[in-house]
Coordinates of C-alpha atoms (C1' of nucleotides) in Angstrom, one line a residue:
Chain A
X259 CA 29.9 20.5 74.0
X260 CA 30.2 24.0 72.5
X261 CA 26.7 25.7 72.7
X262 CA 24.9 26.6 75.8
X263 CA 21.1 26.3 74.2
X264 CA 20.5 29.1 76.1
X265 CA 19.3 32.7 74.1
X266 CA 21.3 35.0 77.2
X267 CA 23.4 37.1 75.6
X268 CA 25.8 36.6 78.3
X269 CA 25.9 32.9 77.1
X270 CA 26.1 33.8 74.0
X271 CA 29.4 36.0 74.5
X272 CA 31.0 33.3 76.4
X273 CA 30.1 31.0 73.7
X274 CA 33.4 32.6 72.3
X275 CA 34.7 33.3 74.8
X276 CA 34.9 30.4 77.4
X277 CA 37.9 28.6 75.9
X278 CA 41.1 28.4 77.3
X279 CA 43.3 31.0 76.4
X280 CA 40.9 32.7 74.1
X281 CA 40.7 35.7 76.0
X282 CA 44.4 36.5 76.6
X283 CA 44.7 36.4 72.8
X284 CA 42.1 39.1 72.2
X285 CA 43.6 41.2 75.1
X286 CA 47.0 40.6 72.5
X287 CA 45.3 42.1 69.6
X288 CA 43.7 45.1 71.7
X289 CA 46.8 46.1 72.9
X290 CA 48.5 45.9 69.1
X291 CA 50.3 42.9 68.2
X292 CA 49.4 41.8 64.6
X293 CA 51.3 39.0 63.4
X294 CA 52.3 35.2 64.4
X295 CA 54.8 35.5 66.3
X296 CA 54.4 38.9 68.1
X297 CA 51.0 37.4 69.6
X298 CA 53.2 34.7 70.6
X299 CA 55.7 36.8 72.7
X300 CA 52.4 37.6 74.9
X301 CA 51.1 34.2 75.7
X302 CA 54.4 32.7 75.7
X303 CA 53.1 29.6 77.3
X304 CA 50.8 28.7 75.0
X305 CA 51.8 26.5 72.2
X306 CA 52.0 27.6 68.7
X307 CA 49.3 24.9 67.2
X308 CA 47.0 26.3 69.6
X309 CA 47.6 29.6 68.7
X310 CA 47.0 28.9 65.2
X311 CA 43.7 27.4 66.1
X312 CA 42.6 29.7 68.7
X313 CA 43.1 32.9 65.9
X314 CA 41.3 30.7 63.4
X315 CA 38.3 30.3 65.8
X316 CA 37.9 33.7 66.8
X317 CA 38.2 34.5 62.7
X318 CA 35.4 32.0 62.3
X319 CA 33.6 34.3 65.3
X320 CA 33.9 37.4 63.3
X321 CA 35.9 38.6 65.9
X322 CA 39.4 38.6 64.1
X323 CA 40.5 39.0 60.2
X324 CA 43.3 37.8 59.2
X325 CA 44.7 39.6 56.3
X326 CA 47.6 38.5 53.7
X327 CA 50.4 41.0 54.4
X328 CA 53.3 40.3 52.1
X329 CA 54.1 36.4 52.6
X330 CA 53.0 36.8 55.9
X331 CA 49.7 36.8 57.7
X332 CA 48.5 39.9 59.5
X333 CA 45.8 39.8 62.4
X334 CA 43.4 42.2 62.4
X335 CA 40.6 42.8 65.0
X336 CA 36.6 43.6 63.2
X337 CA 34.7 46.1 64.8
X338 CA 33.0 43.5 66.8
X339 CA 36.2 42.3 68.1
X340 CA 37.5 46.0 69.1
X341 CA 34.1 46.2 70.9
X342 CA 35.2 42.9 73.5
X343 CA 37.7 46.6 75.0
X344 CA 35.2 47.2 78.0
X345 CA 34.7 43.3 78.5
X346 CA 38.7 42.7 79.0
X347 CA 38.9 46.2 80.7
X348 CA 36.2 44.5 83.5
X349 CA 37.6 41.7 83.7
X350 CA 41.2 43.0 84.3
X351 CA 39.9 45.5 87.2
X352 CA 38.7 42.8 88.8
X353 CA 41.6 40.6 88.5
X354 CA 43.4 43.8 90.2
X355 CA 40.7 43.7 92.5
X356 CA 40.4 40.0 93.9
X357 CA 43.1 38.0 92.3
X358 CA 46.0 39.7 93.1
X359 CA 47.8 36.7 94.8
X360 CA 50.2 35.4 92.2
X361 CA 52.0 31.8 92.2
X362 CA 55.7 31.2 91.7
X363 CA 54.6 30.1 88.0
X364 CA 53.0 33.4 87.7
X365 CA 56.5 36.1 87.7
X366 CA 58.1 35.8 84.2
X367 CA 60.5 37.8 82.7
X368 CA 59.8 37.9 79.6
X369 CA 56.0 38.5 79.2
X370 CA 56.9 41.4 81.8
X371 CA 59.3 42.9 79.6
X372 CA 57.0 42.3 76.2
X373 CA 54.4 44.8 78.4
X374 CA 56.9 46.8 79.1
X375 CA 58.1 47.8 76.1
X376 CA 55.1 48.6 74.4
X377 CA 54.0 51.0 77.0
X378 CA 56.6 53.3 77.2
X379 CA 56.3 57.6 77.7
X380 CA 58.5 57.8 74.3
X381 CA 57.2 62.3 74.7
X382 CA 58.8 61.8 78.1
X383 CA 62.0 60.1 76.7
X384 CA 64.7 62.0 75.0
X385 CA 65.6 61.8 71.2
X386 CA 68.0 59.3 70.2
X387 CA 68.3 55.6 71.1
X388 CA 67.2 54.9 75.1
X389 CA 68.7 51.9 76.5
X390 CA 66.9 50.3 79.5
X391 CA 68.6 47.0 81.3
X392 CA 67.2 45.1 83.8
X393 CA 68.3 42.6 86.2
X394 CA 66.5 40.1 88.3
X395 CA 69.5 38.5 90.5
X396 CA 66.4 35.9 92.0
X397 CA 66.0 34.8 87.9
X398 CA 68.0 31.9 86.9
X399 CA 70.9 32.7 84.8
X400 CA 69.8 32.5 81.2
X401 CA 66.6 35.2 82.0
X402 CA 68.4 37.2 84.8
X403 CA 69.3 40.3 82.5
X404 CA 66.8 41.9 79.4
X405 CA 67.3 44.8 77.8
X406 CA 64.7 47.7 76.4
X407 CA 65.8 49.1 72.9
X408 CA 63.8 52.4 72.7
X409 CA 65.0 53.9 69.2
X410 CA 61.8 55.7 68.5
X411 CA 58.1 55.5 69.0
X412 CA 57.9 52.5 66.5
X413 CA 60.9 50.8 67.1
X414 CA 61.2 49.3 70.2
X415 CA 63.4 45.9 70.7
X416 CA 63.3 43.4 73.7
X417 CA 66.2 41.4 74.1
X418 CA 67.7 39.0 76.6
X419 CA 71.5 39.5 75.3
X420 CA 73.7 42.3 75.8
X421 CA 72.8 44.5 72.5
X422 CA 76.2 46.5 73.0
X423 CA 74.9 50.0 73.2
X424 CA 75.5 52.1 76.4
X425 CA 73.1 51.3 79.0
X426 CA 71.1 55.0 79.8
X427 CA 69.6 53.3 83.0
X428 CA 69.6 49.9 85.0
X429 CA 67.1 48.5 87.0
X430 CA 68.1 46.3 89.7
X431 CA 65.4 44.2 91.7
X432 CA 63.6 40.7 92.3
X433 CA 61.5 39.9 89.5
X434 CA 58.5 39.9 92.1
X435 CA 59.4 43.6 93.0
X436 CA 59.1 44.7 89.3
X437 CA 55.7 42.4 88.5
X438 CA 54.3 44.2 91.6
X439 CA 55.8 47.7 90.3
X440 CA 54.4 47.2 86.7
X441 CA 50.9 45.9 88.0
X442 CA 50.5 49.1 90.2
X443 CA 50.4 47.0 94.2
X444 CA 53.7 48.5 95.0
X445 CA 54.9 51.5 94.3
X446 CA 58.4 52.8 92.7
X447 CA 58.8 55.5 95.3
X448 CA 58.1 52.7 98.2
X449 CA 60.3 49.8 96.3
X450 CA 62.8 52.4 96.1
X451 CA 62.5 53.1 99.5
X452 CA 62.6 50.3 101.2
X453 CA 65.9 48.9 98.8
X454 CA 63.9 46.4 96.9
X455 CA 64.6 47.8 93.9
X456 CA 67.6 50.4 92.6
X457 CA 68.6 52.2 89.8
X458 CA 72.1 52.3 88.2
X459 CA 72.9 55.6 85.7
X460 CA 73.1 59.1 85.5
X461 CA 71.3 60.9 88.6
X462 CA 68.6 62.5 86.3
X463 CA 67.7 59.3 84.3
X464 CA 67.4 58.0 87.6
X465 CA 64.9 60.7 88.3
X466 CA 62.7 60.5 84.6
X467 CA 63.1 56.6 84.5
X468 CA 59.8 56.2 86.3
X469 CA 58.3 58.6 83.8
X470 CA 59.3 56.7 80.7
X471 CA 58.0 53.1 82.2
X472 CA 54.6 53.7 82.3
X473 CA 52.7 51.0 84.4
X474 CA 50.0 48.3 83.6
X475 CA 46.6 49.9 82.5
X476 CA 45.3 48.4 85.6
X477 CA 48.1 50.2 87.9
X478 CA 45.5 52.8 88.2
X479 CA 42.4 50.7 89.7
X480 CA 42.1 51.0 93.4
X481 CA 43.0 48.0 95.3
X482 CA 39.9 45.9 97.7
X483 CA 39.5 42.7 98.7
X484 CA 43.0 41.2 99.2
X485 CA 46.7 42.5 100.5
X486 CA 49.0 42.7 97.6
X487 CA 52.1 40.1 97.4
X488 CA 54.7 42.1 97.3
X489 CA 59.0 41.4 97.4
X490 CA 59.9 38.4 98.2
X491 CA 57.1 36.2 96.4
X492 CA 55.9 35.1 99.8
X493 CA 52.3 34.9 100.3
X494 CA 50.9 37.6 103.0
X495 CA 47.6 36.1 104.2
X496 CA 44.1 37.3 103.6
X497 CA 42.5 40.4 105.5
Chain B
X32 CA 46.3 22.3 82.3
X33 CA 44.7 24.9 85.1
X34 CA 46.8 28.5 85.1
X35 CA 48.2 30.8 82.4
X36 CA 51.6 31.2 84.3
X37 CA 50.9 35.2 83.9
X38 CA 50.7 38.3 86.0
X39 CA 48.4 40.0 84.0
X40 CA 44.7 40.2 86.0
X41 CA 42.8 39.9 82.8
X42 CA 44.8 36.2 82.9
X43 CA 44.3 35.4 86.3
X44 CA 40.2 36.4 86.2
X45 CA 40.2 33.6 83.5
X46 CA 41.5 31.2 85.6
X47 CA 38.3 31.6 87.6
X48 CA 36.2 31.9 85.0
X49 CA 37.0 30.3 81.5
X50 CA 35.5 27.1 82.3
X51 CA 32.4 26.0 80.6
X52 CA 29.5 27.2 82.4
X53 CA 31.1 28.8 85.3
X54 CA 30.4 32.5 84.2
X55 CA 26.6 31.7 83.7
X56 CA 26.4 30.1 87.4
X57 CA 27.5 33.2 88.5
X58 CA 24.8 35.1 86.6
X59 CA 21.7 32.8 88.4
X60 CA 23.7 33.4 91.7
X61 CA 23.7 37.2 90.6
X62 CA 20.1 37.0 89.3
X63 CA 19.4 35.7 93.1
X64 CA 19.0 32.0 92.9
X65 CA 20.2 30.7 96.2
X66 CA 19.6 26.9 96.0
X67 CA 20.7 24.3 94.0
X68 CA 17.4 23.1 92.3
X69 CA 16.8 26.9 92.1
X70 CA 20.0 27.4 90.5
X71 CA 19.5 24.7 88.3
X72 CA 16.5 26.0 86.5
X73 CA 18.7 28.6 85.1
X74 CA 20.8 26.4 83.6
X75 CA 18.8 23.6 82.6
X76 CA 21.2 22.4 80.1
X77 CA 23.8 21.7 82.9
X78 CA 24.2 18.0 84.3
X79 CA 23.2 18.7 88.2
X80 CA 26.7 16.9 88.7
X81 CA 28.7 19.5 86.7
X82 CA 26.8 22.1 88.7
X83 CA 27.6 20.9 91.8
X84 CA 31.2 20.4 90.3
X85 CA 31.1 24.4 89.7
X86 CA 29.7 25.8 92.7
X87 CA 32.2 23.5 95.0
X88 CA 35.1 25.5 92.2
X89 CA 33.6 28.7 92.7
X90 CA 33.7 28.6 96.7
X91 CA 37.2 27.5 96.6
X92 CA 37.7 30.4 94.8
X93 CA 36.4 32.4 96.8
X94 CA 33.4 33.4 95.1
X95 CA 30.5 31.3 96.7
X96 CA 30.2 30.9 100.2
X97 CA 28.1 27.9 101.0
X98 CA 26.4 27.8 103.9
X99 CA 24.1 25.3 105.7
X100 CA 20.6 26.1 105.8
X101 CA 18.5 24.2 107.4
X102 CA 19.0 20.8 106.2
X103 CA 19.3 22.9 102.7
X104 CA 22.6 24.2 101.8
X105 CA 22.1 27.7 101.0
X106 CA 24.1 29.5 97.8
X107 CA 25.6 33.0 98.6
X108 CA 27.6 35.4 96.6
X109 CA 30.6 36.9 98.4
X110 CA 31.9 40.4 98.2
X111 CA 34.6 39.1 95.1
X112 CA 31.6 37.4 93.7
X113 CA 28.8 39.9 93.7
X114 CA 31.9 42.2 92.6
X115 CA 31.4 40.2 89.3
X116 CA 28.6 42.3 88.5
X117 CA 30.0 44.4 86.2
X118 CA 32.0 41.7 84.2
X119 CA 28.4 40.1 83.4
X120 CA 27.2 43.3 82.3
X121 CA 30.1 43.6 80.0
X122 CA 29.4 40.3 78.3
X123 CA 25.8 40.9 78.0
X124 CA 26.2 44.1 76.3
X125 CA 28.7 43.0 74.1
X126 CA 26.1 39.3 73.5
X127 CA 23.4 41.5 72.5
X128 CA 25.2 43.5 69.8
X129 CA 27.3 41.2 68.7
X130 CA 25.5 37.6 68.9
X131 CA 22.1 38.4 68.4
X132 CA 21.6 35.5 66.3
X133 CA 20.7 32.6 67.7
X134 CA 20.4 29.0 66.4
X135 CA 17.5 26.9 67.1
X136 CA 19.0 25.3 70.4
X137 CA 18.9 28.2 72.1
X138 CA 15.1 29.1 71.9
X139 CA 14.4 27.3 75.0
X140 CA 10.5 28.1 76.8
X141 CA 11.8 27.1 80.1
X142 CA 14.3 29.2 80.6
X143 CA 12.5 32.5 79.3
X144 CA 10.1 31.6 82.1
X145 CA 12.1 31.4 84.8
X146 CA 13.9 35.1 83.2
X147 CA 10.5 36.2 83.3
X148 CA 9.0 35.4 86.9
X149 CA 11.7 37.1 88.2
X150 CA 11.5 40.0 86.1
X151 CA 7.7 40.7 87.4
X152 CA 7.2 44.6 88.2
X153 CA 4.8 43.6 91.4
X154 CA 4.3 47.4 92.0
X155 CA 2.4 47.7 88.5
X156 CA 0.8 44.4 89.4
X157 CA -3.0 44.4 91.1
X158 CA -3.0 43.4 95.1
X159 CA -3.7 39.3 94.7
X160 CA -3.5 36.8 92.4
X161 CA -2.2 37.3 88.9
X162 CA -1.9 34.6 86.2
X163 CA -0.4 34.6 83.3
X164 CA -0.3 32.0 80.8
X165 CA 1.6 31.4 77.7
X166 CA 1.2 29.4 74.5
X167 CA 3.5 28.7 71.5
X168 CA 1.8 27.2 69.0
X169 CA 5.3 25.8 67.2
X170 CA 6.6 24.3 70.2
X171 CA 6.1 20.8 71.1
X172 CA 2.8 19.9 73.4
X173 CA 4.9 19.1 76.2
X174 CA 6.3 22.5 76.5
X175 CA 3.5 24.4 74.8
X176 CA 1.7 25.7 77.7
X177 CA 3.3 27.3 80.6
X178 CA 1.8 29.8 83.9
X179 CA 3.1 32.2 85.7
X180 CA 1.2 32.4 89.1
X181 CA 2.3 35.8 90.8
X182 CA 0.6 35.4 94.5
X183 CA 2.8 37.9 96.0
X184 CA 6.9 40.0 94.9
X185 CA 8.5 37.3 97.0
X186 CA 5.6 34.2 95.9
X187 CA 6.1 33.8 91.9
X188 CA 5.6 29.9 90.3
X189 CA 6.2 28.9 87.1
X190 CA 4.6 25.8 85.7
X191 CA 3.7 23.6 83.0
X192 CA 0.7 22.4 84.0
X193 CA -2.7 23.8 84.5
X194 CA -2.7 25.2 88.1
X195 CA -6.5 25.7 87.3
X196 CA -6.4 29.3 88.4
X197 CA -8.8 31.9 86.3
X198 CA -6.0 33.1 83.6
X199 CA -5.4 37.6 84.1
X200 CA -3.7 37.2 80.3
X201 CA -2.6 34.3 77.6
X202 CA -0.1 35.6 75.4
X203 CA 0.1 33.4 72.4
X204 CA 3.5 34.0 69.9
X205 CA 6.1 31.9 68.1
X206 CA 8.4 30.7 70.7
X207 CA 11.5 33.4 69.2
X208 CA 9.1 36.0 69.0
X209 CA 8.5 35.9 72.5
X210 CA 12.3 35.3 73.0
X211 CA 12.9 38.3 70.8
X212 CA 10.5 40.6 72.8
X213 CA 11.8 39.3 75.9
X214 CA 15.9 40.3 74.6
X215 CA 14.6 43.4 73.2
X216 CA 15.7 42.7 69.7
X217 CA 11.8 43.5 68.8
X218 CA 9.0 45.4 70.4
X219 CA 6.5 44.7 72.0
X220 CA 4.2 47.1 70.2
X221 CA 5.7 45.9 66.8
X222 CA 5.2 42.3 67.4
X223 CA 1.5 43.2 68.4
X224 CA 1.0 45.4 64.9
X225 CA 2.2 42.7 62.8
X226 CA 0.6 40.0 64.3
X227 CA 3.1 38.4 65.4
X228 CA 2.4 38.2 68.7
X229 CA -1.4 38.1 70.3
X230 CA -3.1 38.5 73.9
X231 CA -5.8 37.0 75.6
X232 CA -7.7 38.4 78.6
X233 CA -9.8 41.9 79.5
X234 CA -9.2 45.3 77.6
X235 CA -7.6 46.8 80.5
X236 CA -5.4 43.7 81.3
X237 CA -4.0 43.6 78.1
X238 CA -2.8 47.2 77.8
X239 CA -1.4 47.0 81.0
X240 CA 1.0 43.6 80.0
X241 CA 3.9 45.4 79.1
X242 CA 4.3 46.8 82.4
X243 CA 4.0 43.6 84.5
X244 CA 6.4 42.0 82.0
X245 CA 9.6 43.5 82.2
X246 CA 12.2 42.9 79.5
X247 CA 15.8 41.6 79.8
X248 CA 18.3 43.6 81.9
X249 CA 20.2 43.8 78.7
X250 CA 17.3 44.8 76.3
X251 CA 17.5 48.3 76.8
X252 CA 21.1 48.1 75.1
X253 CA 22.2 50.2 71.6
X254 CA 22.2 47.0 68.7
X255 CA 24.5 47.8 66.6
X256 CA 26.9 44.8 64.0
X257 CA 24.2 42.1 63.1
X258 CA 20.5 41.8 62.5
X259 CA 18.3 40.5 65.1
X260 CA 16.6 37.1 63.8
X261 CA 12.7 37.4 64.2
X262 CA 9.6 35.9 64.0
X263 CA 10.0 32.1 62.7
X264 CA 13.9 31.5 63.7
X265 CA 15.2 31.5 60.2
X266 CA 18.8 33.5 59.7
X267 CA 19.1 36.9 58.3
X268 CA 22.1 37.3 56.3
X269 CA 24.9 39.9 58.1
X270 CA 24.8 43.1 57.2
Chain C
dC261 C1' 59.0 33.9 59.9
dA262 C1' 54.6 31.8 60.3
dG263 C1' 52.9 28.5 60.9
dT264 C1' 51.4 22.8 60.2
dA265 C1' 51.4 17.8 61.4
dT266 C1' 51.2 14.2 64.5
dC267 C1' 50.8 11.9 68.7
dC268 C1' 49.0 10.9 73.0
dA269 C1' 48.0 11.3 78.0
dA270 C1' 44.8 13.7 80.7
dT271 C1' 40.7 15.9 81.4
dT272 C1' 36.1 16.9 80.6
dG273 C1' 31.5 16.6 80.8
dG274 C1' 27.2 14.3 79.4
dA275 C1' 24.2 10.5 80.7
dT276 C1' 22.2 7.7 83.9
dA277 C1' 21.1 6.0 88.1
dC278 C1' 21.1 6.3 92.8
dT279 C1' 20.8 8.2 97.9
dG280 C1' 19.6 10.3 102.8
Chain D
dC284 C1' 15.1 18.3 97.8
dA285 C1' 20.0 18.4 97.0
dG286 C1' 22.8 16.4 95.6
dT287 C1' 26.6 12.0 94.8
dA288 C1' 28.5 7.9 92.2
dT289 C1' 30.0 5.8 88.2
dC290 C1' 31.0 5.2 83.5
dC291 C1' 32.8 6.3 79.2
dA292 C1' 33.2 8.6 74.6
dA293 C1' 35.0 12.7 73.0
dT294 C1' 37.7 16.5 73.2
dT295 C1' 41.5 19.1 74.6
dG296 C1' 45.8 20.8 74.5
dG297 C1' 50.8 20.1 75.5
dA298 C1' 55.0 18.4 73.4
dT299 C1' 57.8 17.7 69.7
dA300 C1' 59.3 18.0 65.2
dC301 C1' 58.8 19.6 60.9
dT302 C1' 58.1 22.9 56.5
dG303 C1' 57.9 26.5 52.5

DNA sequence: CAGTATCCAATTGGATACTG
DNA sequence: CAGTATCCAATTGGATACTG
């Protein structure tokens, strides 16, 4: 039940790579988070005892280290792990590429906003605190409206309550519009466009916002295979 | 129990592929198996059941087309599927640099035949019959023996009985030393040196070996992280 | 914050035998 | 040849509550 008894190196990768959520936690690491709970805010729905044991596998793999930091733990990837980049790389480009249908289940606000906000342009953004809200009037009430706390290249806050501070620009859309947006099928100028998405603030952050929101890493892979889902959530059929 | 409930493509290519054994089903289809017993041969391991199980996963995901052939039912890859190609490679690549050791499950004669008769470079083969045979002296006598009858680039058998052909070469190793050879973790010429590794058959046919039998698609490959285990399948230590 | 402990329903997949 | 049917033990992972 956990070997393959096979000497392919390819079964020998998914050997540690095959379980469920595995993956998603390396692609966590790669992109920076190091501790418990900031891993958590990118596979929100998966539980925390898994978690635990998924990070203690892959330590096991020699893929991760954990490392005591203070009382708490700290996550750290070994070279081998830093090495699984071009795997996740290919296998997000072609997600992009032939999965690009997403489910109902599949739009949340919160995992958007978690990628969001730790891609930002912060040599495009101005100094001083940048404030970003969001609203998703499709969302049900308690995730409808996020914020984006930009203080400075390493501090940068997500929050779903007002934090108080004057809003520099708003972003007004259907969460599917902004998924879409982010993962690079739809594009701002089009959503904009079209009036599936607007902007509330000053005309010129307005005009830079798309500048400071940088999109998915896989925004940039050219699109085959299947039509993108894009607006309303409903499904546009195969080509 | 089935989707991550995520956007992100790396997320929604693991919904396709993080079950057990799916990705290396993909790699026989890849590798050019197109029927089931064909298929199976590549993953021996794999209940014919689960297989079946897989491929009927795979088509509904859009993957495999099945198609009726004959009274056969024929395997094929489709666009999305063969676009997996460089996904595989990725995993291979990182499986030989970073899982190079391999436990004694894995060394496993049946399946480094059926890598190898497909690996044949017929171009640097003689017109007609070529046979080669194999012996490992520390495998069990049911699965000591094995021949490779090449009749032809589209007529290769594999077998472990006496076809009672006239033999072109016997190469007789250590089961992981031909393993190793065959993954590139050790040479050819190095294996030959230290005796590792010894051939049967005419002056000529011997030096010219290495050239019918190619090596793993992934044994050209920079090793870099962990030793390669050699010669009797005991563990080197990590470096 | 950074997890651990416990429970349990559901799934998984290996084994075996069988079929047109 | 190309699978299907059945069974069952073991694992998995979600949910919930708890802890230093």
């Amino acid at each position: 039940m956990t070997g393959y008894g096979q000497f392919c190196p390819i079964a020998k990768t998914m050997e540690v790579l095959d379980e469920r959520w595995t993956v998603l936690v390396v692609r966590e690491l790669l992109c920076g988070s190091h501790h418990f709970n900031e891993l958590r805010r990118g596979v929100p729905k998966m539980s925390p005892a898994l978690l635990s044991k998924r990070l203690r596998s892959l330590a096991k793999a020699g893929i991760v280290l954990r490392l005591d930091d203070g009382n708490r733990t700290r996550y750290e990837l070994t070279p081998g792990g830093r090495a699984l980049a071009p795997v996740i790389s290919a296998l997000g480009e072609w997600g992009v590429q032939w999965r690009s249908q997403l489910g109902e289940e599949d739009y949340d606000p919160s995992l958007l906003m978690w990628d969001m906000h730790r891609n930002l342009d912060h040599d495009a953004m101005p100094d001083g605190r940048v404030v970003l809200a969001f609203r998703f009037p499709d969302v049900e009430p308690a995730h409808r409206e996020w914020w984006i706390i930009a203080e400075s290249s390493d501090l940068v806050d997500v929050c779903d309550a007002d934090p108080g501070f004057p809003v520099t620009v708003t972003v007004v859309s259907a969460l599917p519009t902004m998924v879409h947006v982010w993962r690079g099928d739809l594009r701002w100028a089009t959503a904009l466009r079209d009036g599936d998405l607007w902007l509330e603030g000053s005309a010129e952050a307005q005009r830079v916002l798309p500048q400071w929101l940088r999109l998915s890493p896989f925004a940039a892979v050219a699109r085959q295979g299947d039509v993108a889902v894009i607006g309303d959530g409903s499904r546009s059929p195969h080509t």
